[in-house]
Amino acid sequence: MNHFPKVAHPTLRSWWNSQCRVTCKDLMLPIFVIPGGECQPIESMKGVQRIGVELLVSFLTPLVELGLSSVLLFGVVEEREKDEQASAADSENSPVIAAVRLIKESFPEVLVACDVCMCDYSSNGHCGYTDHNGQIQLEASVVKIADMSVNYAKAGADVVAPSDMMDNRIAAIKSALRQEGLTSTAVMSYSTKYASSMYGPFRDACQSAPKFGDRKCYQLPPGGAGLGCLTADRDVEEGADILMVKPGQFYLDVVRRVKDTHPNYLLAVYQVSGEYVMVRNYAESSGKYEQVVIESVCSLKRAGADIIISYFTPELLEMMSRENGVLSL
């Protein structure tokens, strides 16, 4: 006869729950950065704003005091600044370049990661260059992604995070960083990124929806768990320092498979915008807001996440401040 472990006593349950704890060091805050000195609420993402570069220090100060240790930056520019070459991505006027410098000057202890992709800056909204038929021009796109990575690293980024899903871009980025002597800059690859329906609010935030077609030809098919493991294998071979599964909440099986396959690598998991909105909407109606939010991130941790990228980070840090810095179920 099999005997199931007893969990009737609260202490017994707490011992089991201790296997899944989230601390401030596990969390990475995504930030949408715009030029200037104003904040713009994002209608489709309650509680999230685009933050003007001039307001970043005042925005981050209370969060750093609560234990915030890492951020992931996304630049947002006006439509008139976008072009086919995605020139605004890493120009001197780029909000990301300005934000990196400011954060590293004001909070040197905070790890700064920069998303590296052309879609936020391209006039057609795609993650790479396209030809007149709308087909991705792989080699030229990879060169641009590597150049962006180098310029973000030169500005002071600790981590560059290519989210474009172009083949062979990790090797190109690592080579470009070495050539510039930027060997301490880590590469966090969006190694396992699916063509999900959960990105809508993010595209509103970055104003980055593709103007034609979709991204299915370079993002992974949602049913392809094995393919997600293969792309992680590829990026490990090319030199990625950190792997990522995106989305997270809907792909916990993939999170576990990638972590089991590469246990010696850090694994980031992105609780994406659509997942954030779904969890938040239910949490607000449930009467158990904090419990629902905590369970959503603990599930990512339990599945294998070392780094949790979540828009809930400010609220989670506040909760942690009342729980001795640790959240568990």
CSV table of N, CA and C in Angstrom, one decimal, residues 8-76:
chain,number,residue,atom,x,y,z
A,8,ALA,N,-1.9,17.7,7.2
A,8,ALA,CA,-3.0,18.3,7.9
A,8,ALA,C,-2.6,19.5,8.7
A,9,HIS,N,-1.4,19.4,9.3
A,9,HIS,CA,-0.9,20.5,10.2
A,9,HIS,C,-0.3,21.6,9.3
A,10,PRO,N,-0.5,22.9,9.7
A,10,PRO,CA,0.0,24.0,9.0
A,10,PRO,C,1.5,24.0,8.8
A,11,THR,N,2.2,23.5,9.9
A,11,THR,CA,3.7,23.4,9.8
A,11,THR,C,4.1,22.4,8.7
A,12,LEU,N,3.4,21.3,8.6
A,12,LEU,CA,3.7,20.3,7.6
A,12,LEU,C,3.5,20.9,6.2
A,13,ARG,N,2.5,21.7,6.0
A,13,ARG,CA,2.2,22.3,4.8
A,13,ARG,C,3.3,23.4,4.5
A,14,SER,N,3.7,24.1,5.5
A,14,SER,CA,4.8,25.1,5.3
A,14,SER,C,6.1,24.5,4.9
A,15,TRP,N,6.4,23.3,5.4
A,15,TRP,CA,7.6,22.6,5.0
A,15,TRP,C,7.6,22.2,3.5
A,16,TRP,N,6.4,21.8,3.0
A,16,TRP,CA,6.3,21.4,1.6
A,16,TRP,C,6.4,22.7,0.8
A,17,ASN,N,5.7,23.8,1.2
A,17,ASN,CA,5.7,25.0,0.5
A,17,ASN,C,7.1,25.7,0.4
A,18,SER,N,8.0,25.3,1.4
A,18,SER,CA,9.3,25.9,1.4
A,18,SER,C,10.1,25.5,0.2
A,19,GLN,N,9.7,24.5,-0.6
A,19,GLN,CA,10.4,24.1,-1.8
A,19,GLN,C,10.1,25.1,-2.9
A,20,CYS,N,9.2,26.0,-2.7
A,20,CYS,CA,8.9,27.0,-3.8
A,20,CYS,C,8.7,28.3,-3.1
A,21,ARG,N,9.9,29.0,-3.1
A,21,ARG,CA,9.9,30.4,-2.5
A,21,ARG,C,10.4,31.4,-3.5
A,22,VAL,N,9.8,32.6,-3.5
A,22,VAL,CA,10.3,33.6,-4.4
A,22,VAL,C,10.8,34.8,-3.5
A,23,THR,N,12.0,35.3,-3.9
A,23,THR,CA,12.6,36.4,-3.2
A,23,THR,C,12.8,37.5,-4.2
A,24,CYS,N,13.2,38.7,-3.7
A,24,CYS,CA,13.4,39.9,-4.6
A,24,CYS,C,14.4,39.6,-5.6
A,25,LYS,N,15.4,38.8,-5.3
A,25,LYS,CA,16.5,38.5,-6.3
A,25,LYS,C,16.0,37.7,-7.5
A,26,ASP,N,14.9,37.0,-7.3
A,26,ASP,CA,14.3,36.2,-8.4
A,26,ASP,C,13.6,37.1,-9.5
A,27,LEU,N,13.3,38.3,-9.1
A,27,LEU,CA,12.4,39.1,-9.9
A,27,LEU,C,13.1,40.1,-10.8
A,28,MET,N,12.6,40.3,-12.1
A,28,MET,CA,13.1,41.3,-13.0
A,28,MET,C,11.9,42.1,-13.5
A,29,LEU,N,12.1,43.4,-13.4
A,29,LEU,CA,11.0,44.3,-13.8
A,29,LEU,C,11.1,44.8,-15.2
A,30,PRO,N,10.1,44.5,-16.1
A,30,PRO,CA,10.1,45.1,-17.4
A,30,PRO,C,9.7,46.5,-17.3
A,31,ILE,N,10.4,47.4,-18.0
A,31,ILE,CA,10.0,48.8,-18.0
A,31,ILE,C,10.0,49.3,-19.5
A,32,PHE,N,8.9,50.0,-19.8
A,32,PHE,CA,8.7,50.7,-21.1
A,32,PHE,C,9.2,52.1,-20.9
A,33,VAL,N,10.2,52.4,-21.7
A,33,VAL,CA,10.9,53.7,-21.5
A,33,VAL,C,10.6,54.6,-22.7
A,34,ILE,N,10.2,55.9,-22.4
A,34,ILE,CA,10.0,56.9,-23.5
A,34,ILE,C,10.8,58.1,-23.2
A,35,PRO,N,11.1,58.9,-24.2
A,35,PRO,CA,11.8,60.1,-24.0
A,35,PRO,C,11.0,61.1,-23.1
A,36,GLY,N,11.7,62.1,-22.5
A,36,GLY,CA,11.0,63.1,-21.8
A,36,GLY,C,10.7,62.9,-20.4
A,37,GLY,N,9.7,63.7,-19.9
A,37,GLY,CA,9.4,63.7,-18.4
A,37,GLY,C,8.0,63.4,-18.1
A,38,GLU,N,7.3,62.5,-18.8
A,38,GLU,CA,6.0,62.2,-18.4
A,38,GLU,C,5.8,60.7,-18.4
A,39,CYS,N,4.7,60.3,-17.7
A,39,CYS,CA,4.3,58.9,-17.7
A,39,CYS,C,3.0,58.7,-18.5
A,40,GLN,N,2.9,57.6,-19.2
A,40,GLN,CA,1.7,57.4,-20.0
A,40,GLN,C,1.1,56.1,-19.6
A,41,PRO,N,-0.1,56.1,-18.9
A,41,PRO,CA,-0.7,54.8,-18.6
A,41,PRO,C,-1.1,54.0,-19.8
A,42,ILE,N,-0.9,52.7,-19.7
A,42,ILE,CA,-1.2,51.8,-20.8
A,42,ILE,C,-2.6,51.2,-20.6
A,43,GLU,N,-3.6,51.6,-21.4
A,43,GLU,CA,-5.0,51.3,-21.1
A,43,GLU,C,-5.2,49.8,-21.0
A,44,SER,N,-4.5,49.0,-21.9
A,44,SER,CA,-4.7,47.5,-21.9
A,44,SER,C,-3.9,46.8,-20.8
A,45,MET,N,-3.2,47.5,-20.0
A,45,MET,CA,-2.4,46.9,-18.9
A,45,MET,C,-2.5,47.7,-17.7
A,46,LYS,N,-3.6,47.5,-17.0
A,46,LYS,CA,-3.8,48.2,-15.7
A,46,LYS,C,-2.7,48.1,-14.8
A,47,GLY,N,-2.2,49.3,-14.3
A,47,GLY,CA,-1.1,49.3,-13.3
A,47,GLY,C,0.2,49.5,-13.9
A,48,VAL,N,0.3,49.5,-15.3
A,48,VAL,CA,1.6,49.6,-16.0
A,48,VAL,C,1.6,50.9,-16.8
A,49,GLN,N,2.8,51.6,-16.8
A,49,GLN,CA,2.9,52.8,-17.5
A,49,GLN,C,4.2,52.8,-18.4
A,50,ARG,N,4.2,53.7,-19.4
A,50,ARG,CA,5.4,54.0,-20.1
A,50,ARG,C,6.0,55.1,-19.2
A,51,ILE,N,7.3,55.0,-18.9
A,51,ILE,CA,8.0,55.9,-18.0
A,51,ILE,C,9.0,56.8,-18.8
A,52,GLY,N,8.8,58.1,-18.6
A,52,GLY,CA,9.8,59.0,-19.2
A,52,GLY,C,11.1,58.9,-18.6
A,53,VAL,N,12.2,59.0,-19.4
A,53,VAL,CA,13.6,58.8,-18.9
A,53,VAL,C,13.8,59.8,-17.7
A,54,GLU,N,13.3,61.0,-17.8
A,54,GLU,CA,13.5,62.0,-16.7
A,54,GLU,C,12.9,61.6,-15.4
A,55,LEU,N,11.9,60.6,-15.4
A,55,LEU,CA,11.3,60.2,-14.2
A,55,LEU,C,11.7,58.9,-13.7
A,56,LEU,N,12.7,58.3,-14.4
A,56,LEU,CA,13.1,56.9,-14.0
A,56,LEU,C,13.7,56.9,-12.6
A,57,VAL,N,14.5,57.8,-12.2
A,57,VAL,CA,15.1,57.8,-10.9
A,57,VAL,C,14.0,57.8,-9.8
A,58,SER,N,13.1,58.7,-9.9
A,58,SER,CA,12.0,58.8,-8.9
A,58,SER,C,11.1,57.6,-8.9
A,59,PHE,N,10.9,57.0,-10.1
A,59,PHE,CA,10.1,55.8,-10.2
A,59,PHE,C,10.8,54.6,-9.5
A,60,LEU,N,12.1,54.5,-9.8
A,60,LEU,CA,12.9,53.3,-9.3
A,60,LEU,C,13.3,53.4,-7.8
A,61,THR,N,13.5,54.6,-7.3
A,61,THR,CA,14.1,54.8,-6.0
A,61,THR,C,13.3,53.9,-4.9
A,62,PRO,N,12.0,54.1,-4.8
A,62,PRO,CA,11.3,53.3,-3.8
A,62,PRO,C,11.3,51.8,-4.0
A,63,LEU,N,11.4,51.4,-5.3
A,63,LEU,CA,11.5,49.9,-5.6
A,63,LEU,C,12.9,49.4,-5.3
A,64,VAL,N,13.9,50.1,-5.5
A,64,VAL,CA,15.3,49.7,-5.2
A,64,VAL,C,15.4,49.6,-3.6
A,65,GLU,N,14.7,50.5,-2.9
A,65,GLU,CA,14.7,50.4,-1.5
A,65,GLU,C,14.0,49.2,-1.0
A,66,LEU,N,13.0,48.7,-1.8
A,66,LEU,CA,12.3,47.4,-1.4
A,66,LEU,C,13.1,46.2,-1.8
A,67,GLY,N,14.2,46.4,-2.6
A,67,GLY,CA,15.0,45.2,-3.0
A,67,GLY,C,15.0,44.9,-4.4
A,68,LEU,N,14.5,45.8,-5.3
A,68,LEU,CA,14.6,45.5,-6.7
A,68,LEU,C,16.0,45.4,-7.1
A,69,SER,N,16.4,44.3,-7.9
A,69,SER,CA,17.8,44.1,-8.2
A,69,SER,C,18.0,44.0,-9.7
A,70,SER,N,16.9,44.0,-10.5
A,70,SER,CA,17.2,43.9,-12.0
A,70,SER,C,16.0,44.5,-12.8
A,71,VAL,N,16.3,45.0,-13.9
A,71,VAL,CA,15.2,45.6,-14.8
A,71,VAL,C,15.5,45.1,-16.2
A,72,LEU,N,14.5,45.1,-17.0
A,72,LEU,CA,14.6,44.8,-18.4
A,72,LEU,C,13.9,46.0,-19.2
A,73,LEU,N,14.7,46.7,-20.0
A,73,LEU,CA,14.3,47.9,-20.7
A,73,LEU,C,13.8,47.7,-22.1
A,74,PHE,N,12.6,48.3,-22.4
A,74,PHE,CA,12.1,48.3,-23.7
A,74,PHE,C,11.9,49.8,-24.1
A,75,GLY,N,12.5,50.2,-25.3
A,75,GLY,CA,12.3,51.5,-25.7
A,75,GLY,C,11.0,51.7,-26.5
A,76,VAL,N,10.4,52.9,-26.4
A,76,VAL,CA,9.2,53.2,-27.1
A,76,VAL,C,9.4,54.6,-27.8
